[in-house]
């Protein structure tokens, strides 16, 4: 057992981190294009995501995206290791 | 089977040789190969890739990211005007600007998008142009106007202290239209949005708070590469 937090809860956190990371990744892609292909993105977003706004948001999501990905991967890896340990004990 | 493979290989090699080596090819973005018998005494300039031991970026290597796409300025009706807080507003033709003392310098352009390009720039000092017009004491800012309506500014003191250039050649070739022909500001140590292309007007102003195109959208008005890209 992984401690006070049940393993189901931890896995749920990992899953939510994965989905949040995916959403942030898509947003980072959009803002990235908002910097390099600003004519298209500015028009498509009706001026909301102009070049400066895209640049600002693009740099703001760096660290949160990285954190979410790391948490998601760490939980997944931890879960795998835990399953292997249980199986080896069971044998 | 072996013969058909050999035949295929030979065909590929011949095809490569024809496309890679066959026929004359223009190497200059400033013009093509002159036909023989025309009496040409000078070959068109070819882009250089190294200067005094320093490798240069290619003028084709970096992106064209202007607000309205490349501008094609005709010299037939072009004039570089110097206006605003000057004693004598000027209107100079392209050739008149080129007749001024010219200089060469390797300067790196840093874009806010994350890329950079190191180019050998050749042009005139903006200060030389301003001296001809006679700058009034109250002028503190130099505003550059481009053919597509884009504007940006640099402090007058910065231009004087750093010998800021108005370039008409890059890497030994005349500025291509996509790179700002006839003139581009070489705003050394400033972000790329300060490097105004297709310059048509230089305006002297006392408005220290003037915001150019990207500066009005939130980019830092100082534009120094040492400082933040965006306004706080």
Short mmCIF file of C-alpha atoms in Angstrom, two decimals, chain B:
data_model
loop_
_atom_site.label_atom_id
_atom_site.label_comp_id
_atom_site.label_asym_id
_atom_site.label_seq_id
_atom_site.Cartn_x
_atom_site.Cartn_y
_atom_site.Cartn_z
CA UNK B 1 17.10 -8.46 -61.36
CA UNK B 2 20.69 -7.31 -60.95
CA UNK B 3 20.61 -5.53 -64.33
CA UNK B 4 17.43 -3.67 -63.48
CA UNK B 5 18.92 -2.53 -60.15
CA UNK B 6 22.06 -1.35 -61.88
CA UNK B 7 19.94 0.42 -64.46
CA UNK B 8 17.91 2.12 -61.75
CA UNK B 9 21.06 3.20 -59.94
CA UNK B 10 22.56 4.61 -63.13
CA UNK B 11 19.33 6.48 -63.89
CA UNK B 12 19.30 7.99 -60.43
CA UNK B 13 22.93 9.05 -60.74
CA UNK B 14 22.33 10.63 -64.15
CA UNK B 15 19.24 12.37 -62.88
CA UNK B 16 21.12 13.71 -59.89
CA UNK B 17 23.95 14.91 -62.11
CA UNK B 18 21.60 16.73 -64.48
CA UNK B 19 19.70 18.49 -61.73
CA UNK B 20 22.68 19.23 -59.51
CA UNK B 21 25.32 20.11 -62.03
CA UNK B 22 23.71 20.82 -65.36
CA UNK B 23 23.08 24.30 -66.69
CA UNK B 24 23.89 27.79 -65.49
CA UNK B 25 22.52 28.80 -62.16
CA UNK B 26 22.19 32.20 -60.53
CA UNK B 27 23.91 32.28 -57.18
CA UNK B 28 23.04 35.83 -56.39
CA UNK B 29 19.73 36.95 -55.01
CA UNK B 30 20.46 40.34 -56.48
CA UNK B 31 20.30 39.24 -60.11
CA UNK B 32 20.95 36.44 -62.53
CA UNK B 33 23.91 35.44 -64.65
CA UNK B 34 24.52 38.01 -67.35
CA UNK B 35 24.49 36.59 -70.90
CA UNK B 36 27.84 36.61 -72.71
CA UNK B 37 28.39 39.09 -75.53
CA UNK B 38 26.44 41.84 -73.79
CA UNK B 39 29.64 43.63 -72.86
CA UNK B 40 29.26 43.06 -69.09
CA UNK B 41 32.42 43.80 -67.17
CA UNK B 42 31.22 42.84 -63.73
CA UNK B 43 29.64 39.68 -62.50
CA UNK B 44 26.72 40.09 -60.12
CA UNK B 45 27.55 39.81 -56.47
CA UNK B 46 27.35 36.44 -54.79
CA UNK B 47 26.38 36.02 -51.18
CA UNK B 48 29.35 35.56 -48.91
CA UNK B 49 29.24 33.04 -46.10
CA UNK B 50 32.25 34.03 -44.07
CA UNK B 51 33.80 37.31 -43.06
CA UNK B 52 37.19 37.65 -41.39
CA UNK B 53 36.95 34.11 -40.09
CA UNK B 54 33.41 34.45 -38.79
CA UNK B 55 30.76 32.21 -40.26
CA UNK B 56 27.70 34.07 -41.47
CA UNK B 57 24.10 32.94 -41.63
CA UNK B 58 22.55 32.69 -45.05
CA UNK B 59 20.08 35.36 -46.01
CA UNK B 60 17.71 32.57 -46.98
CA UNK B 61 18.00 30.88 -43.60
CA UNK B 62 15.69 32.98 -41.54
CA UNK B 63 11.98 33.56 -41.59
CA UNK B 64 10.06 36.38 -43.18
CA UNK B 65 7.67 37.48 -40.47
CA UNK B 66 6.58 40.97 -41.38
CA UNK B 67 3.08 42.19 -40.65
CA UNK B 68 1.89 42.25 -44.24
CA UNK B 69 4.32 40.06 -46.17
CA UNK B 70 7.24 41.16 -48.36
CA UNK B 71 7.01 44.63 -49.86
CA UNK B 72 8.21 45.35 -53.37
CA UNK B 73 9.39 48.94 -53.40
CA UNK B 74 10.03 50.51 -56.78
CA UNK B 75 12.96 52.89 -57.00
CA UNK B 76 11.18 54.86 -59.72
CA UNK B 77 9.17 56.79 -57.21
CA UNK B 78 11.06 55.99 -54.01
CA UNK B 79 12.44 58.65 -51.72
CA UNK B 80 13.83 58.33 -48.20
CA UNK B 81 12.39 61.28 -46.32
CA UNK B 82 13.75 62.71 -43.10
CA UNK B 83 11.08 64.70 -41.33
CA UNK B 84 9.91 65.92 -37.96
CA UNK B 85 12.12 67.91 -35.60
CA UNK B 86 14.82 68.74 -38.15
CA UNK B 87 16.06 72.05 -39.51
CA UNK B 88 15.87 70.90 -43.13
CA UNK B 89 13.51 68.08 -44.04
CA UNK B 90 15.15 65.92 -46.68
CA UNK B 91 13.99 63.72 -49.49
CA UNK B 92 16.79 61.50 -50.80
CA UNK B 93 16.79 59.10 -53.70
CA UNK B 94 18.22 55.62 -53.31
CA UNK B 95 21.38 56.61 -55.17
CA UNK B 96 21.82 59.73 -53.07
CA UNK B 97 21.82 57.62 -49.92
CA UNK B 98 24.28 55.16 -51.45
CA UNK B 99 26.60 58.08 -52.28
CA UNK B 100 27.13 58.73 -48.57
CA UNK B 101 30.08 57.14 -46.72
CA UNK B 102 29.28 53.50 -46.20
CA UNK B 103 30.37 50.97 -43.63
CA UNK B 104 30.36 47.23 -43.07
CA UNK B 105 29.70 45.42 -39.84
CA UNK B 106 28.83 41.90 -38.74
CA UNK B 107 25.78 42.12 -36.52
CA UNK B 108 23.51 39.38 -35.20
CA UNK B 109 19.76 39.81 -35.43
CA UNK B 110 17.92 38.20 -32.53
CA UNK B 111 14.24 37.48 -33.07
CA UNK B 112 11.74 37.15 -30.25
CA UNK B 113 10.69 33.87 -31.86
CA UNK B 114 13.94 32.33 -30.67
CA UNK B 115 16.11 32.31 -33.78
CA UNK B 116 19.00 34.52 -34.74
CA UNK B 117 21.04 35.35 -37.83
CA UNK B 118 24.58 36.68 -38.09
CA UNK B 119 24.93 38.84 -41.17
CA UNK B 120 27.51 41.17 -42.69
CA UNK B 121 25.61 44.41 -43.11
CA UNK B 122 26.68 47.24 -45.37
CA UNK B 123 25.07 50.64 -45.23
CA UNK B 124 25.21 54.22 -44.12
CA UNK B 125 25.19 55.58 -40.60
CA UNK B 126 21.81 56.96 -39.63
CA UNK B 127 23.62 59.72 -37.81
CA UNK B 128 25.15 60.88 -41.10
CA UNK B 129 21.66 61.18 -42.56
CA UNK B 130 20.39 63.04 -39.53
CA UNK B 131 23.33 65.45 -39.59
CA UNK B 132 22.47 66.45 -43.12
CA UNK B 133 18.94 67.31 -41.98
CA UNK B 134 20.06 69.05 -38.81
CA UNK B 135 18.44 67.60 -35.69
CA UNK B 136 16.77 70.02 -33.32
CA UNK B 137 17.65 69.90 -29.63
CA UNK B 138 14.21 68.77 -28.50
CA UNK B 139 14.29 65.59 -30.58
CA UNK B 140 14.84 62.46 -28.47
CA UNK B 141 13.36 59.68 -30.54
CA UNK B 142 13.86 58.50 -34.11
CA UNK B 143 10.80 56.85 -35.62
CA UNK B 144 11.24 54.61 -38.64
CA UNK B 145 8.34 54.19 -41.03
CA UNK B 146 8.14 51.25 -43.40
CA UNK B 147 6.41 50.79 -46.71
CA UNK B 148 3.82 48.44 -45.18
CA UNK B 149 2.82 50.87 -42.45
CA UNK B 150 5.01 49.26 -39.81
CA UNK B 151 6.80 51.58 -37.41
CA UNK B 152 9.27 51.32 -34.60
CA UNK B 153 11.57 53.72 -32.83
CA UNK B 154 15.00 54.03 -31.32
CA UNK B 155 16.35 56.66 -28.94
CA UNK B 156 18.40 59.30 -30.71
CA UNK B 157 21.20 58.91 -28.20
CA UNK B 158 21.33 55.16 -28.80
CA UNK B 159 21.67 55.70 -32.54
CA UNK B 160 24.52 58.15 -32.04
CA UNK B 161 26.36 56.15 -29.38
CA UNK B 162 26.21 52.85 -31.27
CA UNK B 163 26.74 53.94 -34.88
CA UNK B 164 23.46 52.41 -35.91
CA UNK B 165 23.37 51.64 -39.59
CA UNK B 166 20.76 51.85 -42.30
CA UNK B 167 21.73 48.87 -44.42
CA UNK B 168 21.28 48.34 -48.15
CA UNK B 169 23.38 45.19 -48.47
CA UNK B 170 23.58 41.97 -46.53
CA UNK B 171 26.31 39.38 -46.96
CA UNK B 172 27.60 41.26 -49.96
CA UNK B 173 24.35 41.34 -51.93
CA UNK B 174 21.78 44.07 -52.24
CA UNK B 175 18.89 43.58 -49.84
CA UNK B 176 16.32 41.33 -51.51
CA UNK B 177 12.71 42.57 -51.36
CA UNK B 178 11.92 39.90 -48.77
CA UNK B 179 14.70 41.23 -46.54
CA UNK B 180 13.77 44.90 -46.66
CA UNK B 181 14.89 46.48 -49.95
CA UNK B 182 15.80 49.32 -50.21
CA UNK B 183 16.83 49.91 -46.61
CA UNK B 184 16.74 48.12 -43.27
CA UNK B 185 17.61 49.42 -39.83
CA UNK B 186 20.39 47.42 -38.20
CA UNK B 187 19.34 47.90 -34.59
CA UNK B 188 22.30 46.20 -32.99
CA UNK B 189 21.63 44.78 -29.51
CA UNK B 190 17.87 45.23 -29.96
CA UNK B 191 15.26 42.60 -30.63
CA UNK B 192 14.23 42.01 -34.24
CA UNK B 193 11.07 44.10 -34.06
CA UNK B 194 13.30 47.17 -33.89
CA UNK B 195 14.95 46.24 -37.20
CA UNK B 196 12.56 48.09 -39.47
CA UNK B 197 12.59 46.95 -43.09
CA UNK B 198 11.50 48.78 -46.23
CA UNK B 199 12.29 52.11 -44.59
CA UNK B 200 10.65 55.02 -46.34
CA UNK B 201 10.71 57.71 -43.69
CA UNK B 202 12.84 58.68 -40.74
CA UNK B 203 11.05 60.97 -38.33
CA UNK B 204 12.59 62.88 -35.45
CA UNK B 205 10.25 63.29 -32.49
CA UNK B 206 10.16 64.57 -28.94
CA UNK B 207 7.61 61.91 -27.91
CA UNK B 208 9.67 59.63 -25.68
CA UNK B 209 6.61 57.44 -25.09
CA UNK B 210 6.05 56.70 -28.76
CA UNK B 211 5.06 53.07 -29.34
CA UNK B 212 5.61 51.40 -32.66
CA UNK B 213 3.56 48.53 -34.07
CA UNK B 214 4.71 45.63 -31.88
CA UNK B 215 5.41 47.90 -28.95
CA UNK B 216 1.74 48.91 -29.00
CA UNK B 217 0.81 45.24 -28.76
CA UNK B 218 2.84 44.70 -25.63
CA UNK B 219 6.46 44.27 -26.67
CA UNK B 220 9.03 46.13 -24.64
CA UNK B 221 9.58 49.63 -26.00
CA UNK B 222 13.26 49.58 -25.08
CA UNK B 223 13.74 46.39 -27.09
CA UNK B 224 17.13 45.57 -25.63
CA UNK B 225 18.11 41.91 -25.95
CA UNK B 226 19.44 42.13 -22.40
CA UNK B 227 16.02 43.05 -21.08
CA UNK B 228 12.53 41.55 -21.08
CA UNK B 229 10.80 40.94 -24.39
CA UNK B 230 7.38 41.98 -23.10
CA UNK B 231 6.24 44.98 -21.10
CA UNK B 232 5.47 44.06 -17.50
#
